[in-house]
GROMACS .gro file of C-alpha atoms in nm:
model
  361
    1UNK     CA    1  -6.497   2.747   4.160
    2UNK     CA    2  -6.349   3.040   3.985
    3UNK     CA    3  -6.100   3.065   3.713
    4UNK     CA    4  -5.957   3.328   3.501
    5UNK     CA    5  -6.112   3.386   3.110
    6UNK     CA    6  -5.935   3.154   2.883
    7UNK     CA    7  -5.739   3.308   2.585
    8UNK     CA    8  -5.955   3.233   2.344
    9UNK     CA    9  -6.218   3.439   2.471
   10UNK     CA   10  -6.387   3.531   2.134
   11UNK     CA   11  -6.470   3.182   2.095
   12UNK     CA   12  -6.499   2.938   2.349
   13UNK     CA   13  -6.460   2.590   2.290
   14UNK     CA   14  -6.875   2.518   2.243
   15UNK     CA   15  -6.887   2.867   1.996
   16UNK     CA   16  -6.569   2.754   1.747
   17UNK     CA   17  -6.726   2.444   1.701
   18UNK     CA   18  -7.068   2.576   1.612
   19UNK     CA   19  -6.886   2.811   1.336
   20UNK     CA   20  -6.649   2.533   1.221
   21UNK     CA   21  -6.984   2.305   1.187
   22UNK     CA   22  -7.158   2.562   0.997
   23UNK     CA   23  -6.874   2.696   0.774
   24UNK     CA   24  -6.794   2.344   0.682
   25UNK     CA   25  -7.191   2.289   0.611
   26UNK     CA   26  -7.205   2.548   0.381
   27UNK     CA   27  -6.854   2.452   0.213
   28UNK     CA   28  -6.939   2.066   0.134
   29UNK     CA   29  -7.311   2.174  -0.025
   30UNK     CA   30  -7.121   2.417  -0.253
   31UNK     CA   31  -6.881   2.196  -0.377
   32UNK     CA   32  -7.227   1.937  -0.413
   33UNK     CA   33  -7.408   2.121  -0.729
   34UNK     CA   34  -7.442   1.810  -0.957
   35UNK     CA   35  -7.423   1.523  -0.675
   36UNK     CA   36  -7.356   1.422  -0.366
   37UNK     CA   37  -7.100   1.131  -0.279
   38UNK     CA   38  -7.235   0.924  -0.049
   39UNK     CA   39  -6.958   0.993   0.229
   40UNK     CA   40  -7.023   1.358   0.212
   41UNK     CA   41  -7.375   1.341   0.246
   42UNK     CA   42  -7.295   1.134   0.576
   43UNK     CA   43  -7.052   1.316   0.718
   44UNK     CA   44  -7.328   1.647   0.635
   45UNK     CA   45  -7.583   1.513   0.881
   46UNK     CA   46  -7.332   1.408   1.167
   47UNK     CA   47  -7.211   1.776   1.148
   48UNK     CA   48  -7.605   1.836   1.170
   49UNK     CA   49  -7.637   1.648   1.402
   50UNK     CA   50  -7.326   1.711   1.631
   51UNK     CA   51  -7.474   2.106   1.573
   52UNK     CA   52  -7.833   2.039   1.703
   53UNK     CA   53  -7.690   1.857   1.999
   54UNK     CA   54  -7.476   2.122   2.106
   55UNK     CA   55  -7.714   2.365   2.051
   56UNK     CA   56  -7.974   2.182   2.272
   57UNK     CA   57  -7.700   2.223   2.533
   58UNK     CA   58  -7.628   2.533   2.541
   59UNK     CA   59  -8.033   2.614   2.555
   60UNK     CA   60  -8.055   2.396   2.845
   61UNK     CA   61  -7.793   2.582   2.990
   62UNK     CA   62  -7.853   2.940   2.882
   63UNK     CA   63  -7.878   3.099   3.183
   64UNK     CA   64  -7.547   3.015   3.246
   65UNK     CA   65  -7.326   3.082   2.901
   66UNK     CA   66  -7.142   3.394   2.874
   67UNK     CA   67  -7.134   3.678   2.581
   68UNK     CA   68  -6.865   3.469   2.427
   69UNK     CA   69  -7.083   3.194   2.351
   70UNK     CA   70  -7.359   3.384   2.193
   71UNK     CA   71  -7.137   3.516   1.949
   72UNK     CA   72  -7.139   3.160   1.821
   73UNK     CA   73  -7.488   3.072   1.843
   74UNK     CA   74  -7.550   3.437   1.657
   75UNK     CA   75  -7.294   3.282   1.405
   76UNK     CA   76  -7.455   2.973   1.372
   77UNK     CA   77  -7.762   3.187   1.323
   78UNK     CA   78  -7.616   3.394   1.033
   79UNK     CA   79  -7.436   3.152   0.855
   80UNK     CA   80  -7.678   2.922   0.848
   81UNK     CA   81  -7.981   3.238   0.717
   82UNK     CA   82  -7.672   3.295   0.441
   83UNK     CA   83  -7.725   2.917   0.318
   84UNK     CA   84  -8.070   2.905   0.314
   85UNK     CA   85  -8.101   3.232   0.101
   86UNK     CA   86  -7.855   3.107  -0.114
   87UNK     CA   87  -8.084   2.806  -0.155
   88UNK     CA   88  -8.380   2.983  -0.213
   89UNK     CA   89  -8.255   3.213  -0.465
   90UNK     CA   90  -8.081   2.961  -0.668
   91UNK     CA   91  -8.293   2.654  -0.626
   92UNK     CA   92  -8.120   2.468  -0.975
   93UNK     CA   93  -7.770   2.513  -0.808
   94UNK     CA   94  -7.821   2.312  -0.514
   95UNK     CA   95  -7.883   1.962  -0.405
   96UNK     CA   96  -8.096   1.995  -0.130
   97UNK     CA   97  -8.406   1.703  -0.045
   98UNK     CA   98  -8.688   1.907   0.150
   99UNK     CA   99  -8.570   1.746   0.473
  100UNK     CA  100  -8.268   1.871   0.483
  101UNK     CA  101  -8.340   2.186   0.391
  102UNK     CA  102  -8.631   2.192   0.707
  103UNK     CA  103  -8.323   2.059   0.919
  104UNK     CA  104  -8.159   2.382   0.818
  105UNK     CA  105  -8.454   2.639   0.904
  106UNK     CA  106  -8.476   2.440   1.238
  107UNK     CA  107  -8.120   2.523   1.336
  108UNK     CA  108  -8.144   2.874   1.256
  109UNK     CA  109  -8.439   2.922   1.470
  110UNK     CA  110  -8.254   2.673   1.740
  111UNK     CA  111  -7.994   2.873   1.741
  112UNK     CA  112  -8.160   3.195   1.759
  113UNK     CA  113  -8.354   3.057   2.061
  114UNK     CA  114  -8.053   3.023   2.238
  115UNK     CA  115  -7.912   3.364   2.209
  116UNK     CA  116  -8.223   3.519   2.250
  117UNK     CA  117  -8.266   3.331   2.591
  118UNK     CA  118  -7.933   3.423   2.697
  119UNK     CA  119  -7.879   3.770   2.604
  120UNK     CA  120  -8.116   3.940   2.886
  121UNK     CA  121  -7.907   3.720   3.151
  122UNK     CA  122  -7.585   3.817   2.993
  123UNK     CA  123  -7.703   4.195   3.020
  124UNK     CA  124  -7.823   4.151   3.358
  125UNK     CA  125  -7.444   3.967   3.496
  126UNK     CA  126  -7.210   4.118   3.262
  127UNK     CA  127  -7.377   4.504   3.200
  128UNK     CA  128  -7.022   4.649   3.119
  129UNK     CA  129  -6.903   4.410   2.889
  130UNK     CA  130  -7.235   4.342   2.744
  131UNK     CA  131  -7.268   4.760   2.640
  132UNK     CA  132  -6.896   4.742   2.542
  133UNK     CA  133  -6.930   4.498   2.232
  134UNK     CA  134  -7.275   4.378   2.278
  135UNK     CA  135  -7.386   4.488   1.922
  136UNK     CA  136  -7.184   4.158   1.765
  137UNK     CA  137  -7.504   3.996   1.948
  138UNK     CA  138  -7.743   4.181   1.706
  139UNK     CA  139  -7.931   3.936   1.492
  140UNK     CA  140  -7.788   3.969   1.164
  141UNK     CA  141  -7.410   4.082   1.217
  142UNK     CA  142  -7.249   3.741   1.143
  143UNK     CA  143  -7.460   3.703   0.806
  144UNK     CA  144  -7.122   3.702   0.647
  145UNK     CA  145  -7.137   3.612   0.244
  146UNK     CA  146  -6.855   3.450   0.133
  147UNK     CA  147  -6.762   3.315  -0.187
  148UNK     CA  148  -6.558   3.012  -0.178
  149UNK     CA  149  -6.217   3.087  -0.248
  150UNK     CA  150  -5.847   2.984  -0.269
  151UNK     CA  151  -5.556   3.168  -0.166
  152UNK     CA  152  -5.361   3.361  -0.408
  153UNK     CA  153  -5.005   3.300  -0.466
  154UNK     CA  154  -4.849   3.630  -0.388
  155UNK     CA  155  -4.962   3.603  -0.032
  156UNK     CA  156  -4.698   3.635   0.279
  157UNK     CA  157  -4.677   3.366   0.538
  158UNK     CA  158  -4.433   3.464   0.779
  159UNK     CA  159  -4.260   3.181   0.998
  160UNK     CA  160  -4.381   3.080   1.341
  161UNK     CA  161  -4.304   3.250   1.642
  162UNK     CA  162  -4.492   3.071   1.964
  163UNK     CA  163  -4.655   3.334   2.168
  164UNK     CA  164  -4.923   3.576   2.214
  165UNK     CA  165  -4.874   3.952   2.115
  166UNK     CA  166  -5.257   4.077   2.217
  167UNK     CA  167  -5.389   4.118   2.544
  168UNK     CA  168  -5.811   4.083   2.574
  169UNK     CA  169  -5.843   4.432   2.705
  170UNK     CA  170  -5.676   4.525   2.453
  171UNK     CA  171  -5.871   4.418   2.139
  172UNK     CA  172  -6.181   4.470   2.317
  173UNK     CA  173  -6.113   4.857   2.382
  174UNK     CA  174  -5.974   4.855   2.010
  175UNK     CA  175  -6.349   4.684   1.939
  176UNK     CA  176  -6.538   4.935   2.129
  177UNK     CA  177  -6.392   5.190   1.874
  178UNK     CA  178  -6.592   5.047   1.571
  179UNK     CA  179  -6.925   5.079   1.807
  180UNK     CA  180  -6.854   5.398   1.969
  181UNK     CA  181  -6.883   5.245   2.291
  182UNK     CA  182  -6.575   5.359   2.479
  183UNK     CA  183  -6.620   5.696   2.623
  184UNK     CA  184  -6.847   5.576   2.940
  185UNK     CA  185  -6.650   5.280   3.029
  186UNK     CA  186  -6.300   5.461   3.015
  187UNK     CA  187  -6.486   5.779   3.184
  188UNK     CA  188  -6.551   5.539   3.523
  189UNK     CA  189  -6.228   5.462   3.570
  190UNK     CA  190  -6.146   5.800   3.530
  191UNK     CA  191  -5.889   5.782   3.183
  192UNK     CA  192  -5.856   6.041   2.879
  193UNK     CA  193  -6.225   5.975   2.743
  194UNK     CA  194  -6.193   5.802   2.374
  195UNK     CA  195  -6.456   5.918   2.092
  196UNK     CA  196  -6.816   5.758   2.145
  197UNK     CA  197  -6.877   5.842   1.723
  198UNK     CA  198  -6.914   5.496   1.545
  199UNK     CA  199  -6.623   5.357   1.341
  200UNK     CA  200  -6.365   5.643   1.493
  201UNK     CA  201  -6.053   5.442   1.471
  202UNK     CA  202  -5.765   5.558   1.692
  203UNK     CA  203  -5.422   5.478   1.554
  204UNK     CA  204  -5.332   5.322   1.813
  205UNK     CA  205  -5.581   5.011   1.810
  206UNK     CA  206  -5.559   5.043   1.405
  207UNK     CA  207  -5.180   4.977   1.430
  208UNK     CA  208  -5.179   4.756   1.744
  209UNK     CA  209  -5.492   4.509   1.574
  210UNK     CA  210  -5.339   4.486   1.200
  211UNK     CA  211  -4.984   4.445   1.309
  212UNK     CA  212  -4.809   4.161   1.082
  213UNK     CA  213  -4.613   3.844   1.228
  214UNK     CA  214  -4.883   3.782   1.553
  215UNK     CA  215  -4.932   3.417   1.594
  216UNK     CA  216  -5.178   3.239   1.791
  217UNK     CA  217  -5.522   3.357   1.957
  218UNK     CA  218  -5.348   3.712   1.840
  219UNK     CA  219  -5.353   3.637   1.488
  220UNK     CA  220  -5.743   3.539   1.501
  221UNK     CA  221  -5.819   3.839   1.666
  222UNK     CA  222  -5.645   4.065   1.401
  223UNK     CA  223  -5.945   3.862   1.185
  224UNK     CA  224  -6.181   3.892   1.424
  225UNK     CA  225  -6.133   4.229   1.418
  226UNK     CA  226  -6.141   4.323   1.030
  227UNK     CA  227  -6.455   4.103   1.022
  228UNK     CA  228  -6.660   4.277   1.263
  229UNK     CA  229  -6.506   4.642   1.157
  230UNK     CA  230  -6.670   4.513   0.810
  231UNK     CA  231  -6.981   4.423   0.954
  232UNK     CA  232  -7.037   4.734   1.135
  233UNK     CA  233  -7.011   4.932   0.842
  234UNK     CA  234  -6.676   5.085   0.883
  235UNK     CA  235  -6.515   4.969   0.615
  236UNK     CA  236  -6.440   5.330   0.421
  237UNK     CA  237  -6.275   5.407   0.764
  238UNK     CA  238  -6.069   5.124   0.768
  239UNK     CA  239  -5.955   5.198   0.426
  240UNK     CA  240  -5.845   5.512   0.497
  241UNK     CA  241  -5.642   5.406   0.776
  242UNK     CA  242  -5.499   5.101   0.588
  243UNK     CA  243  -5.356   5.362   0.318
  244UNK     CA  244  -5.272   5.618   0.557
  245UNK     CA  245  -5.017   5.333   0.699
  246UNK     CA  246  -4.926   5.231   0.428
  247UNK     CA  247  -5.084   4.867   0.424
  248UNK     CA  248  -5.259   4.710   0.151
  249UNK     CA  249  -5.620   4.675   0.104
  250UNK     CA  250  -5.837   4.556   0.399
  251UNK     CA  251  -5.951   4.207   0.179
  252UNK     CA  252  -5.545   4.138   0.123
  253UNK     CA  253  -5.492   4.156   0.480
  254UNK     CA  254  -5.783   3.953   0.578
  255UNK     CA  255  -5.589   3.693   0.274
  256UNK     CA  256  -5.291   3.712   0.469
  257UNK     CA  257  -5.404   3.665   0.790
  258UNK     CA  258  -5.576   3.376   0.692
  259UNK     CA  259  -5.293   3.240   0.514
  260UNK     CA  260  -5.052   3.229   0.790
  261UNK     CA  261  -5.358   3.126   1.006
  262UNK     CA  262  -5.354   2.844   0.800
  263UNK     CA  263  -4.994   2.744   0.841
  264UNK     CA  264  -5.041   2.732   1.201
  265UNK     CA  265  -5.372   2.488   1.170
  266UNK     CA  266  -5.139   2.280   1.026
  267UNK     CA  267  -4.904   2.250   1.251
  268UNK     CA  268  -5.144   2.199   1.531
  269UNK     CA  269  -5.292   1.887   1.264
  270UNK     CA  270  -4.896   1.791   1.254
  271UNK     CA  271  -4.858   1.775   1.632
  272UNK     CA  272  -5.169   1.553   1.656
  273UNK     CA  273  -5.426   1.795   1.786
  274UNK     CA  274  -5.271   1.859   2.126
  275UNK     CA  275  -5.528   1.890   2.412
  276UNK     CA  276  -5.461   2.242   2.473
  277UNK     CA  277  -5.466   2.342   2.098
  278UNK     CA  278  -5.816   2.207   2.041
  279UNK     CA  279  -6.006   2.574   2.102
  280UNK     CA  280  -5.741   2.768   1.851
  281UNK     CA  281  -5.750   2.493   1.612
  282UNK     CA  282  -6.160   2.530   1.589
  283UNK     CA  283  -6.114   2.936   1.609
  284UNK     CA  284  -5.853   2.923   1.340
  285UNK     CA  285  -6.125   2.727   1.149
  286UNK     CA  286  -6.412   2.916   1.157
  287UNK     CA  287  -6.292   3.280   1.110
  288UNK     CA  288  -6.136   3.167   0.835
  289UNK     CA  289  -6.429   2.920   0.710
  290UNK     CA  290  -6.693   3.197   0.733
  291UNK     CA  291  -6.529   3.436   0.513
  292UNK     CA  292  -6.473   3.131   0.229
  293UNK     CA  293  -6.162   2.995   0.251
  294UNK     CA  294  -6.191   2.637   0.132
  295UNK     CA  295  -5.867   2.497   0.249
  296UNK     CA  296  -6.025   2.494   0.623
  297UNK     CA  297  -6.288   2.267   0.439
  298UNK     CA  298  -6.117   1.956   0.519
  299UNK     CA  299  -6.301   1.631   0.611
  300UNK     CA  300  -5.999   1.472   0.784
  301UNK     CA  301  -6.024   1.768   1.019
  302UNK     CA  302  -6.382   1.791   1.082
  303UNK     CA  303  -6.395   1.424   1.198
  304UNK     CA  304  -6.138   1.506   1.424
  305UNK     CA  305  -6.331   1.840   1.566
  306UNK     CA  306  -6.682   1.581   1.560
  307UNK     CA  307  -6.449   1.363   1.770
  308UNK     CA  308  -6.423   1.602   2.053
  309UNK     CA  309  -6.805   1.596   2.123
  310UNK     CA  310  -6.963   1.430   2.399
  311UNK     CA  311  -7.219   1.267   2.226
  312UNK     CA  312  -7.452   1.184   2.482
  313UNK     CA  313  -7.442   1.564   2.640
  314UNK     CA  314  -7.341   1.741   2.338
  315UNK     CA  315  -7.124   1.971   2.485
  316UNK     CA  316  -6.768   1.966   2.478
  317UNK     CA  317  -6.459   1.897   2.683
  318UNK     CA  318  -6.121   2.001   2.659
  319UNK     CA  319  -5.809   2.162   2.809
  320UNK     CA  320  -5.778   2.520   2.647
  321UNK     CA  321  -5.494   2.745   2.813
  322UNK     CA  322  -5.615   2.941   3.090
  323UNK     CA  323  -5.464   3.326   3.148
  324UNK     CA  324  -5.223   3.278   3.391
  325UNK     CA  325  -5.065   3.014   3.187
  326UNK     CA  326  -5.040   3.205   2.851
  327UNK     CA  327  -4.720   3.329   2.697
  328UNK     CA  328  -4.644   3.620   2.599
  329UNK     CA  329  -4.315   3.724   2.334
  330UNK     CA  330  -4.092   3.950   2.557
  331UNK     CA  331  -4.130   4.269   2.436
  332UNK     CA  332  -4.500   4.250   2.521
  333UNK     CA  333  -4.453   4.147   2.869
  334UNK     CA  334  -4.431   4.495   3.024
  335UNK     CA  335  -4.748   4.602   3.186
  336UNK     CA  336  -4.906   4.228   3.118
  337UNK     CA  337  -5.018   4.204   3.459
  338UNK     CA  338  -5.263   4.516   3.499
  339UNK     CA  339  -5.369   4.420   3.129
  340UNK     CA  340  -5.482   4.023   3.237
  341UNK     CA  341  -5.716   4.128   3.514
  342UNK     CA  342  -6.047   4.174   3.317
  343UNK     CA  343  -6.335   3.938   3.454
  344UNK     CA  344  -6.378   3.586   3.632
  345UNK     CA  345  -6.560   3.332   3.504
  346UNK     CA  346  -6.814   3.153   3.704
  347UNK     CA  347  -6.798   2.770   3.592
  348UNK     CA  348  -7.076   2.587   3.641
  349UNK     CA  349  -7.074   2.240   3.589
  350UNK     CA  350  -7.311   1.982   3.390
  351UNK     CA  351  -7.380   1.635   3.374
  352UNK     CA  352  -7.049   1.411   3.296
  353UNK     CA  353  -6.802   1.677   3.337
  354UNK     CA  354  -6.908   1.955   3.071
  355UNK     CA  355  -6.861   2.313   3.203
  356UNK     CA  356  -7.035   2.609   3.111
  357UNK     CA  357  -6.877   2.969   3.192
  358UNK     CA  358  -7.061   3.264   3.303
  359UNK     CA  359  -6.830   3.567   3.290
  360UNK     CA  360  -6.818   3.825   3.566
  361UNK     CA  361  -6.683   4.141   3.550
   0.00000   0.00000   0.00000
């Protein structure tokens, strides 16, 4: 059966809860120096838990998982190498019994297993996509180091507008940019060839991917988007550009982003988790978790994301919006149609209903 890429195709369902898992890991043994309550430390090892068993899954299955999905499992991978250096370096701060801490090293190598296992099939299925933005698959890129952190109070939050504003061709192209990976793609299909120099930001995607009052899988990819320029090494470049348009600093937009990223979380919490809101809800989540915003730290949400799980498969269902039934505000509409058709996912389907995707350009 084939079916177009879902919206959120940074981070499918399985990879947002992997980064959710881990940014709320590291979050409730950071706010654990002295000791730890007795319903944290439980509600620690079912997210361990709930982790290992969807990472087992996605092993089984890693012949079948798309690029997507090894973004999280890379994330999972670097998050997780963060917490256990922090550990090791500070050794008084932290609360940590041996057996945890050798439940921690095991999911970092689990989870490095995985992507390493996938990545020659994703290269082999997906060759265009894979040497578009392939290098967020490198082994360290997602070692993101945080502090935790609140919000500070000058920060805009703009009101809601349902809708999406990006299109995935879009912010991949706009991607490609930071990696220098344009020219040969756009050369096949016989455009204006972009810049294949690393970190070469065009206007264009600089205005088009910082643009304020997005919403939605939009608005996490205007994250997405700072954090890998960031981790790439552009970030002088992105500076420059930021002042040349006038914007504030690169870490104030990241603030702000997250900020009204937040106010949409909790409207999705408001409305009861809808079906078809579970994917953004655990996007919104971990881009925001991973660079140390505490307020995504929330217990009463993570049992809600653990309750998603299959527990006996550990992968996960859901409903997330397919392409052809996203909307877009108006003044994007024009041209939406040539902009949508990017790849087909293969679906392949496991035990008791959980589906794997295996992209196809």
């Amino acid at each position: 059966m084939f079916m177009k890429h879902t919206t959120g195709h940074i981070c499918n369902i399985e990879l947002i809860c992997f980064s959710k898992y881990i940014s709320l890991t590291i979050g409730n043994l950071s706010f654990s120096n002295a000791s730890v309550p007795n319903e944290t430390s439980a509600l620690l090892y079912e997210t361990l838990a709930s982790l290992k068993s969807a990472l087992e899954f996605l092993y089984s299955e890693h012949k079948n998982i798309n690029l997507d999905a090894v973004i999280g499992t890379r994330m999972v991978e670097g998050q997780l190498s963060v917490l256990i250096e922090r550990i090791q370096s500070n050794p008084q701060n932290w609360v940590v019994d041996n057996n945890l801490f050798i439940n921690l090293k095991e999911l970092t190598e689990l989870a490095g297993k995985v992507s390493s296992k996938a990545i020659p099939y994703i290269a082999s299925l997906t060759p265009y996509y894979y040497q578009k933005i392939g290098t967020i698959l490198q082994k360290t890129f997602w070692e993101l180091d945080f502090p935790s952190k609140d919000f500070s109070g000058d920060v805009e939050v703009w009101p809601y507008k349902r809708g999406e504003s990006l299109h995935e061709n879009q912010s991949d192209d706009c991607l490609a940019e930071f990696f220098g990976t344009g020219r040969i793609f756009i050369a096949k299909i016989n455009l204006p060839k972009s810049s294949n120099v690393p970190c070469d930001v065009s206007d264009k995607c600089w205005k088009k991917m910082t643009k304020p009052l997005y919403n939605g899988y939009s608005l996490t990819h205007e994250l997405f988007y700072l954090e890998i320029g960031e981790q790439h090494g552009c970030h002088a470049e992105m500076e420059l550009k930021r002042l040349t348009h006038n914007q504030e600093s690169v870490a104030k937009l990241r603030e702000t982003y997250c900020a009204n990223i937040l106010n949409e979380a909790a409207l999705i919490a408001e409305q009861n988790f809808p079906e078809d809101r579970h994917d953004l809800f655990m996007e919104q989540a971990a881009l925001c978790g991973m660079v140390g915003y505490r307020q995504f730290f929330s217990s009463d949400w993570l049992r809600k994301m653990l309750s998603w799980q299959n527990k006996a498969i550990g992968c996960y269902h859901g409903n997330p919006i397919r392409e052809w039934e996203v909307e877009y505000r108006k003044p994007d509409l024009q041209g939406s149609k040539k902009l949508m058709h990017k790849k087909m996912e293969i679906a392949v389907h496991a035990t008791n209903g959980c589906t794997t995707r295996s992209s196809q350009t």
